[in-house]
GROMACS .gro file of C-alpha atoms in nm:
model
  349
    1MET     CA    1   3.870   3.618  16.343
    2ALA     CA    2   3.952   3.973  16.218
    3ALA     CA    3   4.289   3.976  16.041
    4SER     CA    4   4.496   4.284  15.937
    5LYS     CA    5   4.403   4.395  15.580
    6ALA     CA    6   4.655   4.517  15.320
    7LYS     CA    7   4.557   4.817  15.116
    8THR     CA    8   4.559   4.827  14.738
    9GLY     CA    9   4.717   5.144  14.607
   10VAL     CA   10   4.911   5.331  14.879
   11SER     CA   11   4.749   5.578  15.090
   12THR     CA   12   4.929   5.836  15.326
   13ASP     CA   13   4.833   5.581  15.572
   14THR     CA   14   5.096   5.617  15.863
   15GLY     CA   15   4.921   5.378  16.093
   16SER     CA   16   4.659   5.541  16.280
   17PRO     CA   17   4.661   5.902  16.411
   18LYS     CA   18   4.495   5.920  16.743
   19ASP     CA   19   4.234   6.200  16.993
   20VAL     CA   20   4.263   6.387  17.311
   21ASN     CA   21   3.990   6.290  17.522
   22GLY     CA   22   3.648   6.369  17.363
   23PRO     CA   23   3.504   6.716  17.424
   24ALA     CA   24   3.601   6.713  17.783
   25GLY     CA   25   3.967   6.700  17.733
   26ARG     CA   26   4.005   6.798  17.353
   27PRO     CA   27   4.260   7.082  17.259
   28GLU     CA   28   4.063   7.361  17.112
   29SER     CA   29   4.163   7.464  16.784
   30SER     CA   30   4.260   7.826  16.799
   31PRO     CA   31   4.262   8.004  16.467
   32ASN     CA   32   4.540   8.232  16.573
   33ARG     CA   33   4.756   7.951  16.716
   34THR     CA   34   5.063   7.857  16.526
   35TYR     CA   35   5.263   7.557  16.636
   36SER     CA   36   5.625   7.501  16.615
   37LEU     CA   37   5.813   7.163  16.581
   38ASP     CA   38   6.047   7.300  16.884
   39GLU     CA   39   5.748   7.326  17.107
   40LEU     CA   40   5.619   6.979  17.053
   41GLU     CA   41   5.790   6.710  17.253
   42THR     CA   42   5.772   6.361  17.128
   43VAL     CA   43   5.647   6.116  17.363
   44ALA     CA   44   5.627   5.784  17.165
   45THR     CA   45   5.563   5.639  16.811
   46VAL     CA   46   5.189   5.528  16.796
   47GLY     CA   47   5.180   5.427  16.423
   48THR     CA   48   5.385   5.339  16.127
   49GLY     CA   49   5.307   5.312  15.770
   50THR     CA   50   5.421   5.319  15.410
   51PHE     CA   51   5.605   5.647  15.419
   52GLY     CA   52   5.566   5.783  15.761
   53ARG     CA   53   5.514   5.764  16.133
   54VAL     CA   54   5.262   5.899  16.371
   55PHE     CA   55   5.404   6.036  16.702
   56LEU     CA   56   5.231   6.112  17.006
   57VAL     CA   57   5.355   6.481  17.097
   58LYS     CA   58   5.300   6.710  17.400
   59ASP     CA   59   5.265   7.080  17.324
   60GLN     CA   60   5.482   7.265  17.560
   61LYS     CA   61   5.267   7.581  17.555
   62SER     CA   62   4.935   7.429  17.626
   63GLN     CA   63   5.037   7.090  17.779
   64ALA     CA   64   4.796   6.934  17.530
   65PHE     CA   65   4.860   6.600  17.357
   66PHE     CA   66   4.845   6.574  16.979
   67ALA     CA   67   4.921   6.319  16.722
   68LEU     CA   68   5.195   6.430  16.473
   69LYS     CA   69   5.181   6.245  16.143
   70GLN     CA   70   5.539   6.287  15.971
   71MET     CA   71   5.574   6.179  15.618
   72LYS     CA   72   5.904   6.144  15.421
   73ILE     CA   73   5.873   6.382  15.115
   74SER     CA   74   6.118   6.149  14.912
   75ASP     CA   75   5.906   5.838  14.985
   76VAL     CA   76   5.571   6.049  14.891
   77ILE     CA   77   5.719   6.133  14.561
   78ARG     CA   78   5.866   5.803  14.481
   79LEU     CA   79   5.535   5.633  14.551
   80LYS     CA   80   5.360   5.897  14.353
   81GLN     CA   81   5.128   5.989  14.635
   82GLU     CA   82   5.147   6.365  14.621
   83GLN     CA   83   4.792   6.406  14.513
   84HIS     CA   84   4.678   6.180  14.796
   85VAL     CA   85   4.856   6.388  15.042
   86HIS     CA   86   4.730   6.722  14.890
   87ASN     CA   87   4.373   6.565  14.908
   88GLU     CA   88   4.407   6.456  15.265
   89LYS     CA   89   4.500   6.808  15.375
   90GLU     CA   90   4.211   6.959  15.175
   91VAL     CA   91   3.956   6.730  15.316
   92LEU     CA   92   4.081   6.768  15.683
   93THR     CA   93   4.093   7.160  15.660
   94GLU     CA   94   3.705   7.149  15.557
   95ILE     CA   95   3.573   6.899  15.801
   96ASN     CA   96   3.442   6.966  16.164
   97HIS     CA   97   3.257   6.669  16.308
   98PRO     CA   98   3.249   6.484  16.652
   99PHE     CA   99   3.320   6.162  16.469
  100LEU     CA  100   3.598   6.269  16.266
  101ILE     CA  101   3.973   6.350  16.325
  102ARG     CA  102   4.058   6.711  16.337
  103LEU     CA  103   4.375   6.884  16.183
  104PHE     CA  104   4.527   7.180  16.363
  105TRP     CA  105   4.837   7.261  16.175
  106THR     CA  106   5.050   7.138  15.877
  107HIS     CA  107   5.422   7.225  15.815
  108HIS     CA  108   5.703   7.092  15.582
  109ASP     CA  109   6.074   7.142  15.586
  110GLU     CA  110   6.318   6.994  15.351
  111ARG     CA  111   6.272   6.640  15.433
  112PHE     CA  112   5.927   6.586  15.593
  113LEU     CA  113   5.561   6.684  15.573
  114TYR     CA  114   5.389   6.733  15.914
  115MET     CA  115   5.012   6.714  16.004
  116LEU     CA  116   4.916   6.789  16.363
  117ILE     CA  117   4.584   6.606  16.453
  118ASP     CA  118   4.383   6.476  16.731
  119TYR     CA  119   4.533   6.214  16.955
  120VAL     CA  120   4.271   5.948  17.022
  121PRO     CA  121   4.386   5.758  17.307
  122GLY     CA  122   4.157   5.447  17.283
  123GLY     CA  123   4.326   5.292  17.003
  124GLU     CA  124   4.180   5.100  16.690
  125LEU     CA  125   3.825   4.946  16.690
  126PHE     CA  126   4.015   4.657  16.510
  127SER     CA  127   4.205   4.585  16.831
  128TYR     CA  128   3.890   4.549  17.040
  129LEU     CA  129   3.726   4.330  16.749
  130ARG     CA  130   4.053   4.106  16.730
  131THR     CA  131   4.037   4.065  17.122
  132ARG     CA  132   3.669   3.972  17.135
  133GLY     CA  133   3.638   3.778  16.818
  134ARG     CA  134   3.308   3.955  16.723
  135PHE     CA  135   3.077   4.220  16.863
  136THR     CA  136   2.715   4.161  16.995
  137ASN     CA  137   2.435   4.295  16.779
  138SER     CA  138   2.389   4.587  17.023
  139THR     CA  139   2.769   4.674  17.005
  140GLY     CA  140   2.767   4.665  16.645
  141LEU     CA  141   2.450   4.873  16.643
  142PHE     CA  142   2.605   5.148  16.837
  143TYR     CA  143   2.928   5.183  16.617
  144THR     CA  144   2.726   5.164  16.294
  145SER     CA  145   2.499   5.439  16.404
  146GLU     CA  146   2.797   5.681  16.480
  147ILE     CA  147   2.964   5.575  16.144
  148VAL     CA  148   2.644   5.646  15.951
  149CYS     CA  149   2.635   6.007  16.087
  150ALA     CA  150   3.011   6.049  15.994
  151ILE     CA  151   2.941   5.926  15.630
  152GLU     CA  152   2.645   6.143  15.591
  153TYR     CA  153   2.841   6.448  15.706
  154LEU     CA  154   3.120   6.375  15.462
  155HIS     CA  155   2.877   6.312  15.173
  156SER     CA  156   2.699   6.640  15.267
  157LYS     CA  157   3.042   6.804  15.191
  158GLU     CA  158   3.079   6.615  14.865
  159ILE     CA  159   3.362   6.414  15.018
  160VAL     CA  160   3.401   6.030  14.963
  161TYR     CA  161   3.593   5.879  15.237
  162ARG     CA  162   3.695   5.542  15.047
  163ASP     CA  163   3.886   5.367  15.342
  164LEU     CA  164   3.632   5.269  15.588
  165LYS     CA  165   3.741   4.948  15.792
  166PRO     CA  166   3.808   4.864  16.161
  167GLU     CA  167   4.170   4.986  16.154
  168ASN     CA  168   4.065   5.348  16.050
  169ILE     CA  169   3.804   5.383  16.341
  170LEU     CA  170   3.943   5.495  16.673
  171LEU     CA  171   3.783   5.507  17.015
  172ASP     CA  172   3.833   5.832  17.215
  173SER     CA  173   3.854   5.829  17.603
  174GLU     CA  174   3.481   5.797  17.646
  175GLY     CA  175   3.442   5.509  17.386
  176HIS     CA  176   3.298   5.716  17.089
  177ILE     CA  177   3.439   5.692  16.752
  178ARG     CA  178   3.673   5.894  16.537
  179LEU     CA  179   3.740   5.813  16.174
  180THR     CA  180   4.094   5.870  16.083
  181ASP     CA  181   4.353   5.842  15.783
  182PHE     CA  182   4.187   6.060  15.513
  183GLY     CA  183   4.449   5.950  15.250
  184PHE     CA  184   4.221   5.821  15.023
  185ALA     CA  185   3.934   6.091  15.085
  186LYS     CA  186   3.845   6.308  14.803
  187LYS     CA  187   3.626   6.611  14.707
  188LEU     CA  188   3.426   6.464  14.432
  189SER     CA  189   3.202   6.668  14.202
  190ASP     CA  190   3.118   6.366  13.971
  191ARG     CA  191   3.325   6.030  13.978
  192THR     CA  192   3.666   5.920  14.021
  193TRP     CA  193   3.872   5.628  13.854
  194THR     CA  194   4.147   5.556  14.113
  195LEU     CA  195   4.193   5.211  14.223
  196CYS     CA  196   4.238   5.248  14.600
  197GLY     CA  197   4.120   5.102  14.917
  198THR     CA  198   4.153   4.769  15.111
  199PRO     CA  199   4.066   4.451  14.895
  200GLU     CA  200   3.813   4.323  15.114
  201TYR     CA  201   3.622   4.643  15.129
  202LEU     CA  202   3.639   4.740  14.767
  203ALA     CA  203   3.309   4.800  14.596
  204PRO     CA  204   3.231   4.620  14.264
  205GLU     CA  205   3.247   4.955  14.056
  206VAL     CA  206   3.586   5.030  14.190
  207ILE     CA  207   3.719   4.659  14.098
  208GLN     CA  208   3.553   4.711  13.743
  209SER     CA  209   3.703   5.057  13.690
  210LYS     CA  210   3.358   5.197  13.610
  211GLY     CA  211   3.418   5.516  13.781
  212HIS     CA  212   3.299   5.533  14.138
  213GLY     CA  213   3.145   5.801  14.386
  214ARG     CA  214   2.992   5.823  14.722
  215ALA     CA  215   2.814   5.480  14.698
  216VAL     CA  216   3.139   5.310  14.770
  217ASP     CA  217   3.123   5.424  15.135
  218TRP     CA  218   2.771   5.260  15.172
  219TRP     CA  219   2.915   4.931  15.020
  220ALA     CA  220   3.197   4.940  15.280
  221LEU     CA  221   2.953   4.992  15.543
  222GLY     CA  222   2.801   4.662  15.468
  223ILE     CA  223   3.120   4.503  15.471
  224LEU     CA  224   3.205   4.658  15.811
  225VAL     CA  225   2.871   4.571  15.974
  226PHE     CA  226   2.925   4.203  15.859
  227GLU     CA  227   3.279   4.190  15.991
  228MET     CA  228   3.189   4.349  16.318
  229LEU     CA  229   2.914   4.098  16.397
  230ALA     CA  230   3.067   3.787  16.228
  231GLY     CA  231   3.440   3.850  16.314
  232TYR     CA  232   3.550   3.807  15.958
  233PRO     CA  233   3.463   3.995  15.623
  234PRO     CA  234   3.186   3.835  15.385
  235PHE     CA  235   3.445   3.818  15.087
  236TYR     CA  236   3.757   3.650  15.200
  237ASP     CA  237   4.043   3.472  14.997
  238ASP     CA  238   4.407   3.430  15.039
  239ASN     CA  239   4.482   3.672  14.746
  240PRO     CA  240   4.330   3.987  14.626
  241PHE     CA  241   4.203   3.841  14.303
  242GLY     CA  242   4.014   3.571  14.476
  243ILE     CA  243   3.850   3.842  14.683
  244TYR     CA  244   3.768   4.045  14.383
  245GLN     CA  245   3.594   3.745  14.217
  246LYS     CA  246   3.381   3.677  14.523
  247ILE     CA  247   3.294   4.046  14.544
  248LEU     CA  248   3.177   4.051  14.186
  249SER     CA  249   2.977   3.723  14.233
  250GLY     CA  250   2.794   3.890  14.524
  251LYS     CA  251   2.720   3.572  14.699
  252LEU     CA  252   2.670   3.620  15.070
  253GLU     CA  253   2.677   3.350  15.336
  254PHE     CA  254   2.568   3.470  15.669
  255PRO     CA  255   2.643   3.296  16.013
  256ARG     CA  256   2.341   3.169  16.193
  257HIS     CA  257   2.370   3.398  16.495
  258LEU     CA  258   2.312   3.703  16.303
  259ASP     CA  259   2.002   3.927  16.346
  260PHE     CA  260   1.727   3.896  16.078
  261TYR     CA  261   1.706   4.279  16.039
  262VAL     CA  262   2.088   4.326  16.026
  263LYS     CA  263   2.111   4.057  15.751
  264ASP     CA  264   1.852   4.250  15.557
  265LEU     CA  265   2.046   4.572  15.596
  266ILE     CA  266   2.379   4.420  15.487
  267LYS     CA  267   2.207   4.257  15.187
  268LYS     CA  268   2.065   4.615  15.081
  269LEU     CA  269   2.411   4.782  15.130
  270LEU     CA  270   2.594   4.504  14.943
  271VAL     CA  271   2.402   4.557  14.617
  272ILE     CA  272   2.615   4.535  14.304
  273ASP     CA  273   2.387   4.795  14.115
  274ARG     CA  274   2.477   5.110  14.304
  275ALA     CA  275   2.173   5.287  14.179
  276ARG     CA  276   1.974   5.027  14.394
  277ARG     CA  277   2.232   5.037  14.694
  278LEU     CA  278   2.087   5.164  15.012
  279GLY     CA  279   2.236   5.499  15.105
  280ASN     CA  280   2.278   5.592  14.735
  281MET     CA  281   1.926   5.628  14.642
  282LYS     CA  282   1.739   5.961  14.619
  283ASN     CA  283   1.670   5.968  14.997
  284GLY     CA  284   2.034   5.901  15.072
  285ALA     CA  285   2.135   5.846  15.429
  286ASP     CA  286   1.769   5.868  15.533
  287ASP     CA  287   1.690   5.535  15.380
  288VAL     CA  288   1.984   5.384  15.601
  289ARG     CA  289   1.864   5.539  15.919
  290LYS     CA  290   1.506   5.427  15.852
  291HIS     CA  291   1.604   5.067  15.839
  292ARG     CA  292   1.423   4.837  16.076
  293TRP     CA  293   1.767   4.735  16.242
  294PHE     CA  294   1.793   5.083  16.382
  295LYS     CA  295   1.441   5.103  16.517
  296THR     CA  296   1.577   5.162  16.874
  297VAL     CA  297   1.833   5.433  16.767
  298ASP     CA  298   1.755   5.804  16.862
  299TRP     CA  299   1.916   5.959  16.568
  300GLU     CA  300   1.910   6.320  16.718
  301ALA     CA  301   2.123   6.184  17.016
  302VAL     CA  302   2.379   6.028  16.807
  303PRO     CA  303   2.592   6.318  16.685
  304LEU     CA  304   2.545   6.468  17.028
  305ARG     CA  305   2.750   6.173  17.155
  306LYS     CA  306   2.445   6.086  17.398
  307LEU     CA  307   2.463   5.710  17.315
  308LYS     CA  308   2.619   5.506  17.581
  309PRO     CA  309   2.948   5.339  17.441
  310PRO     CA  310   2.958   4.959  17.474
  311ILE     CA  311   3.339   4.978  17.531
  312VAL     CA  312   3.520   5.227  17.749
  313PRO     CA  313   3.908   5.225  17.671
  314LYS     CA  314   4.112   5.175  17.986
  315LEU     CA  315   4.328   5.492  18.016
  316SER     CA  316   4.546   5.605  18.314
  317HIS     CA  317   4.619   5.967  18.186
  318GLU     CA  318   4.567   6.173  17.878
  319GLY     CA  319   4.900   6.069  17.708
  320ASP     CA  320   4.839   5.702  17.771
  321THR     CA  321   4.966   5.487  17.489
  322SER     CA  322   4.866   5.149  17.611
  323ASN     CA  323   4.602   5.105  17.366
  324PHE     CA  324   4.860   5.120  17.064
  325ASP     CA  325   5.118   4.876  16.968
  326ILE     CA  326   5.472   4.937  17.077
  327TYR     CA  327   5.705   5.058  16.791
  328PRO     CA  328   6.090   5.063  16.817
  329GLU     CA  329   6.214   5.418  16.821
  330SER     CA  330   6.458   5.453  16.521
  331ASP     CA  331   6.690   5.692  16.374
  332TRP     CA  332   6.418   5.745  16.117
  333LYS     CA  333   6.479   6.111  16.068
  334LYS     CA  334   6.848   6.078  15.931
  335ASP     CA  335   6.738   6.127  15.555
  336PRO     CA  336   6.902   6.365  15.316
  337PRO     CA  337   6.719   6.671  15.223
  338VAL     CA  338   6.503   6.635  14.900
  339PRO     CA  339   6.602   6.851  14.596
  340PRO     CA  340   6.435   7.195  14.578
  341LYS     CA  341   6.219   7.093  14.262
  342ASP     CA  342   6.059   6.823  14.471
  343LEU     CA  343   5.999   7.072  14.763
  344GLU     CA  344   5.816   7.295  14.517
  345THR     CA  345   5.532   7.036  14.496
  346PHE     CA  346   5.468   7.093  14.862
  347SER     CA  347   5.518   7.475  14.894
  348SER     CA  348   5.162   7.530  15.003
  349PHE     CA  349   5.147   7.263  15.251
   0.00000   0.00000   0.00000
């Protein structure tokens, strides 16, 4: 059974920001539109995290629903997450893809940073996995196909995502995926050395501090495919160091019910030598797409959202929050303003 996973390092994770209704009901990003906090009516909290919350808000002008990610500047600074926050904004400003969350507006005042993003009403893939125990081969194939397209797109922009896991995959109103939480994402010209991610999903080169690049996303895909189809991650232990030891040993034990081809795909993604890891060789994502497990997939149809989703979220209206946990509404906003020198760090936000 899938269990919620803790992160190592701290991201700007404020729970899961969430989309308005796929292309049909999605708010269009107007380049001339500026938003204001006064016009955003808070409906409910839909996520909480280390130093922030995500609120479902309704824009009074357009009547569209958005997610507003609100982060305490004092906590961001205390946890030394300034660079992650700037990275997240930089990445979100640059991306535009049907399987990725979109950023509409950023703002800051003397207490908080704000990011206005898609509200994705279907909730986390993690919740559906937890309810079902594990996914069928065809269900796993659908989600993996959409994720491969998302990863390939990010890598084409020289962005490494670094936080692939079921909690960061949201379902829109039609059941297609949207990757969220870009707190660990980074534009990469070469390699990076920051230890960040979720223990069960860390690639060997991250644990060994060898410097890592885009190959870590293909490793995480192997972990995710295993977890979706088995119901638990391949390397699991009660403490992170036990997990790291198992990852570095690379020993895989598959449940008997797994399809022959998917086992082969997982083995080729979970290769310790990243130079031989599927997705990270000279043909890149092409090698992944051409794997036999995907033989029934029409790859041109995938980014056009033409594949039929195996799970369609139950929604009564666009601002439905029933697919998210209920959070107590607190007097979270009563913090003192931060000193002007701390605000300077975010003057461009």
